[in-house]
Amino acid sequence: MDNLLEIRDLAVHYYSNRKVVEAVNHLSLDMKKGTVLGLVGETGAGKTTLALSIVNMIRGPQGKIVQGSLRFNGKDILAMGRQELRGLRGKDIAMIFQDPMTALNPVLPVGDQIAETVIRHEGLTRAQGWKKAEEMLETVGIPGIRSREYPHQFSGGMKQRVVIALALACNPVLLLADEPTTALDVTIQAQVLDLMRKLIRENGTSVLFITHSLGLVAENCDEVATMYAGEIVEYGTVDQVFGRPLHPYTRGLFGSLPRLRDSQRRLTPIPGLMPDPTALPRGCYFAPRCPDKMPVCGEIHPRDHLFEGHRVKCHLYGGNGREAGNER
Amino acid sequence: MWRYIAKRILMLIPVLVGVTFLVFSLMYITPSDPAQLMLGANASPAAYAQMRADMGLDKPFIVQYLRFLFGYKHPVFGYKGLVFGDLGRSYITNRYVFELILSSFPNTALLATGALILSIALGVPIGILSATRPYSFIDMVFTVLALLGASMPTFWVAMVFIFFFANRLGWLPAMSDPANLISIILPMVTLSLNSMAILMRMTRSSMLEVMEQDYIRTARLKGLDEGVVIRKHALRNALIPIITIAGLQFGALLSGAVLTEKIFAYPGIGTIMVDAIYLKDTPQILGSICFVAIMFSLVNLAVDIMYGLVDPRVKETKRGPGRK
Amino acid sequence: MHAFDTSGSNLSRSLRRIARNFGQFWRRFSRNKLATASLAFVILVALVSVFADLFYNYDFVTANSLENAFLKPGESGVVYFQDRDVEHRFLLGSDNYGRDILGRIVHGARVSLIIGFVAVAFALSLGGTLGAMAGYKGGRMDTLIMRVTDILLSIPMIMLSIAIVAALGNSFFNLLLAISITLAPRYIRIVRASVITVKDQEFVEAARCLGASDLRIVFRHILINITAPIIVQSTLNVGTAILWTSFLSFLGLGIMPPKPEWGNMLAEAREFIQYAPHTLFAPGIAILLTVLAYNLMGDGLRDALDPKLKR
Ligand SMILES: Nc1ncnc2c1ncn2[C@@H]1O[C@H](COP(=O)(O)OP(=O)(O)O)[C@@H](O)[C@H]1O
Ligand SMILES: [Mg+2]
């Protein structure tokens, strides 16, 4: 198996005000080398938490990975020492955040922020680092001379380009892109996405592409996973999921797909709200909102069912498919 | 940048005029009568009127204020005016007030600078330490100490220190004198406690706030060492408000020094001022308060300009006077 | 859509809302142990100062009794008071005039609290009015008021108080005035900023279009907006005012002996540090604890009233 990333039975909790937020629950997910995996789900589904877990960046005392394992290229990330983790972050796994406005340090020139990464990971000298930073800026369409400028001197779209340059500076194997275009204007979104697509193709980078927009998934991804209340409820290739969505939640997402491909719009399609992550229901988490709810849904938490690699966590398929648990 | 500095200096002028005007007005309405102070209680009405005329006290308020700024020609009571560095003479000692102030200000500045250095040297590192281990035992200890430090009446602490370190233990002298550096330790420490506490708290909360920012997460995600993240990424940002606060503390320390000096019998501008208040020596009160206020404004201006140098975002944007 | 609440009047509804908000506020505030303890201490000091006469007769704590000078804490002495000799135990000892230190601290608390509260109330009404005028009228009025504020803030605060008392002469009223004027700029800034933000908001425009009296609307929203910062600032300011009062009195520019006041007690104690240190500690600790309590309470209030700031 040439899985780049294997997440098994991951659970992440946040502790705030004496309550436990169960942000990620018993989540398993694999990523093959060179694929672009789209991760869709409402705000609060735990997408960012999942991405941060992958680089072991859930920080105490509020947050904690309470269970599960994360393997990257066969190595257990959760067992890595601090030094090894730091060697991994920014080098093998890079991350792009939703908001370019706050992702860059306001008091350091953008060139410095790129340079220090390459200096850290590639053992370059200062001068070489800056040169590399300028090259990276050029790659994302920003004149190299602007490397001495500070973040506030760039527009939002330009900042996100800088962030992309920063993330790709060390040729990462895996890129975690957390809603990289949500904060941008629609016109700029397209430009930034084109740029990302180009760079990713050139380098063969694998991408976990977190987004609200099914349209963007269709355009950019090979595979797609739907996340709900900290779980992956459906997973498959783009053809499988778009061709025949199995989970009622995914179907709800398609039903609410905006007519015009308006990727700005948030996904709040299905009536009702996500369950409170501090008090998840006993049965299926989606049951309270589910149009196809059965009596069993309120009682028993569904298992994964597999149909030729297309995975769904729903009681509707209890009789038909093979249970994923048996296969493991 | 230069335009920004020039603009800030220009903006200071009306404020300084206002300050002198305010202090002058306060002294003008004061019930004490300088002419009587000069002559004693038994002077004849004619001599009294003559004295008032000589001192220029019979003129309207605004004329007197302009004279205070630009000078007053008189063989005995004349002076060149504040603008030309002459504040007239003391009614009591007949010494030139400006000279007196100039000769004692370095002492006050020494005290305030020493206290500032001390409070930064201890307050900022402790604040950083607390911020990197929030809610730990050590953080709690310093939190309580800082709260105490910020609530302590300085003049009382001064006396308690004198009692313990001078009277009981005999380690340090109770009287302080700039010529003997050992003797400045007590007033300096006393003076620094308050600012140290404030700097400690501010550094802690500023650091904590910065550590929550996305760009710190970015820095960690780049695989930088935690030390680099704290020093290069967090501290640089956290220090921006700290510089402002430290600068404002210098202003506060200047005025604090003024209040601490008297207790340690330290010959600074505060002792001059307090003595003058007791003796109702108007030119000396007026001079010393105006002088400290002007220094205070200049320090705040310097802080503002420094802020502009450290924070690339400020540059041309206009900021209000530095205090909240 | 238009479901009218028939169960109660407007008044009882808003009372219920206030009660609910207060409940929420109290849950957050009481989580902070230090702040709760401070609140208890503040209430204790307030009670002591209100009922000071029940503990110690005012004439008793201001009358000299030289033969009892410098008694140590806990010692007893015979005091000639109201035409007869009374045996009296000096719990915290006596000062240079043989007056009971604890009694003077108790009565001093009353002076401090009165000045603290009145000065803050005065500063609030002065600063609030000026700030509202500056923010609401804008233009020249705003410029003028803010210039004056800048000037006031350009003089170190405690020195401004000193200058005012020195100029006006020391009296209870002048002390109040000096402290109020010095504290006022803080309120001017808070209120002005809030008025300006509220004034430009859409709902105010909307309310105007609907013909509501705009002043009333603006006033209501400003009140809602500034209550929290004003409460916090005022709590902290009471502490500051108490501190300044003691300091000015210490310098001989505030409350003069034989009236009991913590600062003037310290001024007298200063002469005798070596001989009778107990005269030095008690009043200082009284100031320290009281000011500390107001500061802690202010911090607690800030956290409880403004959940965004909770750390
Ligand atoms: N630092 C935190 N402390 C407490 N709760 C958190 C924290 N970060 C995220 N959460 C909670 O965890 C859940 C998942 O959040 P997140 O991963 O940000 O979701 P998404 O990225 O899908 O919007 C949400 O309920 C959120 O409120
Ligand atoms: Mg997110």
PDB file of N, CA and C in Angstrom, chain B residues 242-288:
ATOM      1  N   ILE B 242       4.556  47.128  24.400  1.00  0.00           N
ATOM      2  CA  ILE B 242       5.389  47.244  25.603  1.00  0.00           C
ATOM      3  C   ILE B 242       6.273  48.486  25.530  1.00  0.00           C
ATOM      4  N   ILE B 243       6.783  48.772  24.334  1.00  0.00           N
ATOM      5  CA  ILE B 243       7.616  49.969  24.197  1.00  0.00           C
ATOM      6  C   ILE B 243       6.801  51.197  24.576  1.00  0.00           C
ATOM      7  N   THR B 244       5.585  51.244  24.071  1.00  0.00           N
ATOM      8  CA  THR B 244       4.731  52.372  24.414  1.00  0.00           C
ATOM      9  C   THR B 244       4.539  52.452  25.918  1.00  0.00           C
ATOM     10  N   ILE B 245       4.247  51.307  26.509  1.00  0.00           N
ATOM     11  CA  ILE B 245       3.970  51.323  27.940  1.00  0.00           C
ATOM     12  C   ILE B 245       5.226  51.676  28.730  1.00  0.00           C
ATOM     13  N   ALA B 246       6.370  51.122  28.303  1.00  0.00           N
ATOM     14  CA  ALA B 246       7.610  51.444  29.000  1.00  0.00           C
ATOM     15  C   ALA B 246       7.881  52.939  28.903  1.00  0.00           C
ATOM     16  N   GLY B 247       7.641  53.499  27.718  1.00  0.00           N
ATOM     17  CA  GLY B 247       7.857  54.931  27.541  1.00  0.00           C
ATOM     18  C   GLY B 247       6.938  55.739  28.431  1.00  0.00           C
ATOM     19  N   LEU B 248       5.671  55.339  28.448  1.00  0.00           N
ATOM     20  CA  LEU B 248       4.729  56.052  29.304  1.00  0.00           C
ATOM     21  C   LEU B 248       5.126  55.874  30.763  1.00  0.00           C
ATOM     22  N   GLN B 249       5.696  54.712  31.082  1.00  0.00           N
ATOM     23  CA  GLN B 249       6.155  54.515  32.455  1.00  0.00           C
ATOM     24  C   GLN B 249       7.279  55.483  32.781  1.00  0.00           C
ATOM     25  N   PHE B 250       8.092  55.812  31.779  1.00  0.00           N
ATOM     26  CA  PHE B 250       9.160  56.766  32.055  1.00  0.00           C
ATOM     27  C   PHE B 250       8.557  58.099  32.471  1.00  0.00           C
ATOM     28  N   GLY B 251       7.527  58.510  31.771  1.00  0.00           N
ATOM     29  CA  GLY B 251       6.819  59.718  32.181  1.00  0.00           C
ATOM     30  C   GLY B 251       6.290  59.573  33.595  1.00  0.00           C
ATOM     31  N   ALA B 252       5.662  58.432  33.862  1.00  0.00           N
ATOM     32  CA  ALA B 252       5.106  58.199  35.193  1.00  0.00           C
ATOM     33  C   ALA B 252       6.211  58.180  36.236  1.00  0.00           C
ATOM     34  N   LEU B 253       7.373  57.613  35.851  1.00  0.00           N
ATOM     35  CA  LEU B 253       8.487  57.539  36.798  1.00  0.00           C
ATOM     36  C   LEU B 253       9.037  58.920  37.099  1.00  0.00           C
ATOM     37  N   LEU B 254       9.071  59.775  36.066  1.00  0.00           N
ATOM     38  CA  LEU B 254       9.535  61.150  36.298  1.00  0.00           C
ATOM     39  C   LEU B 254       8.664  61.796  37.361  1.00  0.00           C
ATOM     40  N   SER B 255       7.348  61.692  37.199  1.00  0.00           N
ATOM     41  CA  SER B 255       6.489  62.322  38.187  1.00  0.00           C
ATOM     42  C   SER B 255       6.526  61.544  39.496  1.00  0.00           C
ATOM     43  N   GLY B 256       6.711  60.212  39.391  1.00  0.00           N
ATOM     44  CA  GLY B 256       6.827  59.422  40.616  1.00  0.00           C
ATOM     45  C   GLY B 256       8.063  59.810  41.397  1.00  0.00           C
ATOM     46  N   ALA B 257       9.153  60.057  40.654  1.00  0.00           N
ATOM     47  CA  ALA B 257      10.396  60.456  41.306  1.00  0.00           C
ATOM     48  C   ALA B 257      10.169  61.733  42.099  1.00  0.00           C
ATOM     49  N   VAL B 258       9.425  62.631  41.446  1.00  0.00           N
ATOM     50  CA  VAL B 258       9.117  63.897  42.086  1.00  0.00           C
ATOM     51  C   VAL B 258       8.494  63.661  43.462  1.00  0.00           C
ATOM     52  N   LEU B 259       7.691  62.585  43.561  1.00  0.00           N
ATOM     53  CA  LEU B 259       6.989  62.344  44.811  1.00  0.00           C
ATOM     54  C   LEU B 259       7.824  61.545  45.806  1.00  0.00           C
ATOM     55  N   THR B 260       8.733  60.728  45.283  1.00  0.00           N
ATOM     56  CA  THR B 260       9.526  59.884  46.174  1.00  0.00           C
ATOM     57  C   THR B 260      10.695  60.648  46.768  1.00  0.00           C
ATOM     58  N   GLU B 261      11.204  61.597  45.990  1.00  0.00           N
ATOM     59  CA  GLU B 261      12.419  62.297  46.385  1.00  0.00           C
ATOM     60  C   GLU B 261      12.353  62.864  47.787  1.00  0.00           C
ATOM     61  N   LYS B 262      11.235  63.523  48.064  1.00  0.00           N
ATOM     62  CA  LYS B 262      11.137  64.244  49.329  1.00  0.00           C
ATOM     63  C   LYS B 262      11.365  63.300  50.523  1.00  0.00           C
ATOM     64  N   ILE B 263      10.828  62.076  50.400  1.00  0.00           N
ATOM     65  CA  ILE B 263      10.927  61.142  51.516  1.00  0.00           C
ATOM     66  C   ILE B 263      12.370  60.723  51.763  1.00  0.00           C
ATOM     67  N   PHE B 264      13.138  60.645  50.677  1.00  0.00           N
ATOM     68  CA  PHE B 264      14.540  60.255  50.831  1.00  0.00           C
ATOM     69  C   PHE B 264      15.458  61.480  50.889  1.00  0.00           C
ATOM     70  N   ALA B 265      14.866  62.655  51.010  1.00  0.00           N
ATOM     71  CA  ALA B 265      15.622  63.900  51.031  1.00  0.00           C
ATOM     72  C   ALA B 265      16.589  63.968  49.856  1.00  0.00           C
ATOM     73  N   TYR B 266      16.121  63.565  48.710  1.00  0.00           N
ATOM     74  CA  TYR B 266      16.963  63.505  47.512  1.00  0.00           C
ATOM     75  C   TYR B 266      16.819  64.820  46.755  1.00  0.00           C
ATOM     76  N   PRO B 267      17.943  65.459  46.410  1.00  0.00           N
ATOM     77  CA  PRO B 267      17.865  66.811  45.832  1.00  0.00           C
ATOM     78  C   PRO B 267      17.463  66.820  44.369  1.00  0.00           C
ATOM     79  N   GLY B 268      16.237  66.480  44.081  1.00  0.00           N
ATOM     80  CA  GLY B 268      15.772  66.503  42.698  1.00  0.00           C
ATOM     81  C   GLY B 268      14.696  67.552  42.533  1.00  0.00           C
ATOM     82  N   ILE B 269      14.085  67.513  41.369  1.00  0.00           N
ATOM     83  CA  ILE B 269      13.117  68.542  41.031  1.00  0.00           C
ATOM     84  C   ILE B 269      11.869  68.419  41.905  1.00  0.00           C
ATOM     85  N   GLY B 270      11.601  67.211  42.377  1.00  0.00           N
ATOM     86  CA  GLY B 270      10.423  67.005  43.221  1.00  0.00           C
ATOM     87  C   GLY B 270      10.587  67.678  44.572  1.00  0.00           C
ATOM     88  N   THR B 271      11.765  67.564  45.119  1.00  0.00           N
ATOM     89  CA  THR B 271      12.015  68.221  46.391  1.00  0.00           C
ATOM     90  C   THR B 271      11.847  69.732  46.223  1.00  0.00           C
ATOM     91  N   ILE B 272      12.376  70.246  45.123  1.00  0.00           N
ATOM     92  CA  ILE B 272      12.219  71.674  44.829  1.00  0.00           C
ATOM     93  C   ILE B 272      10.745  72.057  44.773  1.00  0.00           C
ATOM     94  N   MET B 273       9.973  71.218  44.094  1.00  0.00           N
ATOM     95  CA  MET B 273       8.563  71.545  43.913  1.00  0.00           C
ATOM     96  C   MET B 273       7.811  71.500  45.237  1.00  0.00           C
ATOM     97  N   VAL B 274       8.007  70.416  45.976  1.00  0.00           N
ATOM     98  CA  VAL B 274       7.268  70.272  47.223  1.00  0.00           C
ATOM     99  C   VAL B 274       7.651  71.387  48.196  1.00  0.00           C
ATOM    100  N   ASP B 275       8.946  71.678  48.285  1.00  0.00           N
ATOM    101  CA  ASP B 275       9.371  72.781  49.150  1.00  0.00           C
ATOM    102  C   ASP B 275       8.696  74.077  48.727  1.00  0.00           C
ATOM    103  N   ALA B 276       8.677  74.320  47.422  1.00  0.00           N
ATOM    104  CA  ALA B 276       8.095  75.558  46.920  1.00  0.00           C
ATOM    105  C   ALA B 276       6.605  75.631  47.262  1.00  0.00           C
ATOM    106  N   ILE B 277       5.933  74.461  47.190  1.00  0.00           N
ATOM    107  CA  ILE B 277       4.504  74.473  47.524  1.00  0.00           C
ATOM    108  C   ILE B 277       4.302  74.848  48.987  1.00  0.00           C
ATOM    109  N   TYR B 278       5.140  74.273  49.859  1.00  0.00           N
ATOM    110  CA  TYR B 278       5.010  74.611  51.276  1.00  0.00           C
ATOM    111  C   TYR B 278       5.234  76.098  51.503  1.00  0.00           C
ATOM    112  N   LEU B 279       6.211  76.679  50.771  1.00  0.00           N
ATOM    113  CA  LEU B 279       6.575  78.073  51.011  1.00  0.00           C
ATOM    114  C   LEU B 279       5.776  79.032  50.142  1.00  0.00           C
ATOM    115  N   LYS B 280       4.883  78.515  49.317  1.00  0.00           N
ATOM    116  CA  LYS B 280       4.076  79.314  48.401  1.00  0.00           C
ATOM    117  C   LYS B 280       4.957  80.178  47.499  1.00  0.00           C
ATOM    118  N   ASP B 281       6.038  79.586  47.035  1.00  0.00           N
ATOM    119  CA  ASP B 281       7.006  80.286  46.196  1.00  0.00           C
ATOM    120  C   ASP B 281       6.571  80.136  44.734  1.00  0.00           C
ATOM    121  N   THR B 282       5.685  81.045  44.293  1.00  0.00           N
ATOM    122  CA  THR B 282       5.016  80.880  43.007  1.00  0.00           C
ATOM    123  C   THR B 282       5.960  80.608  41.829  1.00  0.00           C
ATOM    124  N   PRO B 283       6.990  81.402  41.597  1.00  0.00           N
ATOM    125  CA  PRO B 283       7.806  81.142  40.404  1.00  0.00           C
ATOM    126  C   PRO B 283       8.408  79.735  40.420  1.00  0.00           C
ATOM    127  N   GLN B 284       8.750  79.280  41.609  1.00  0.00           N
ATOM    128  CA  GLN B 284       9.383  77.965  41.685  1.00  0.00           C
ATOM    129  C   GLN B 284       8.362  76.839  41.464  1.00  0.00           C
ATOM    130  N   ILE B 285       7.143  77.031  42.000  1.00  0.00           N
ATOM    131  CA  ILE B 285       6.091  76.033  41.759  1.00  0.00           C
ATOM    132  C   ILE B 285       5.794  75.974  40.268  1.00  0.00           C
ATOM    133  N   LEU B 286       5.523  77.147  39.727  1.00  0.00           N
ATOM    134  CA  LEU B 286       5.174  77.283  38.320  1.00  0.00           C
ATOM    135  C   LEU B 286       6.255  76.670  37.447  1.00  0.00           C
ATOM    136  N   GLY B 287       7.493  77.048  37.739  1.00  0.00           N
ATOM    137  CA  GLY B 287       8.616  76.575  36.939  1.00  0.00           C
ATOM    138  C   GLY B 287       8.753  75.070  37.001  1.00  0.00           C
ATOM    139  N   SER B 288       8.720  74.520  38.237  1.00  0.00           N
ATOM    140  CA  SER B 288       8.983  73.088  38.332  1.00  0.00           C
ATOM    141  C   SER B 288       7.845  72.275  37.719  1.00  0.00           C
TER     142      SER B 288
END
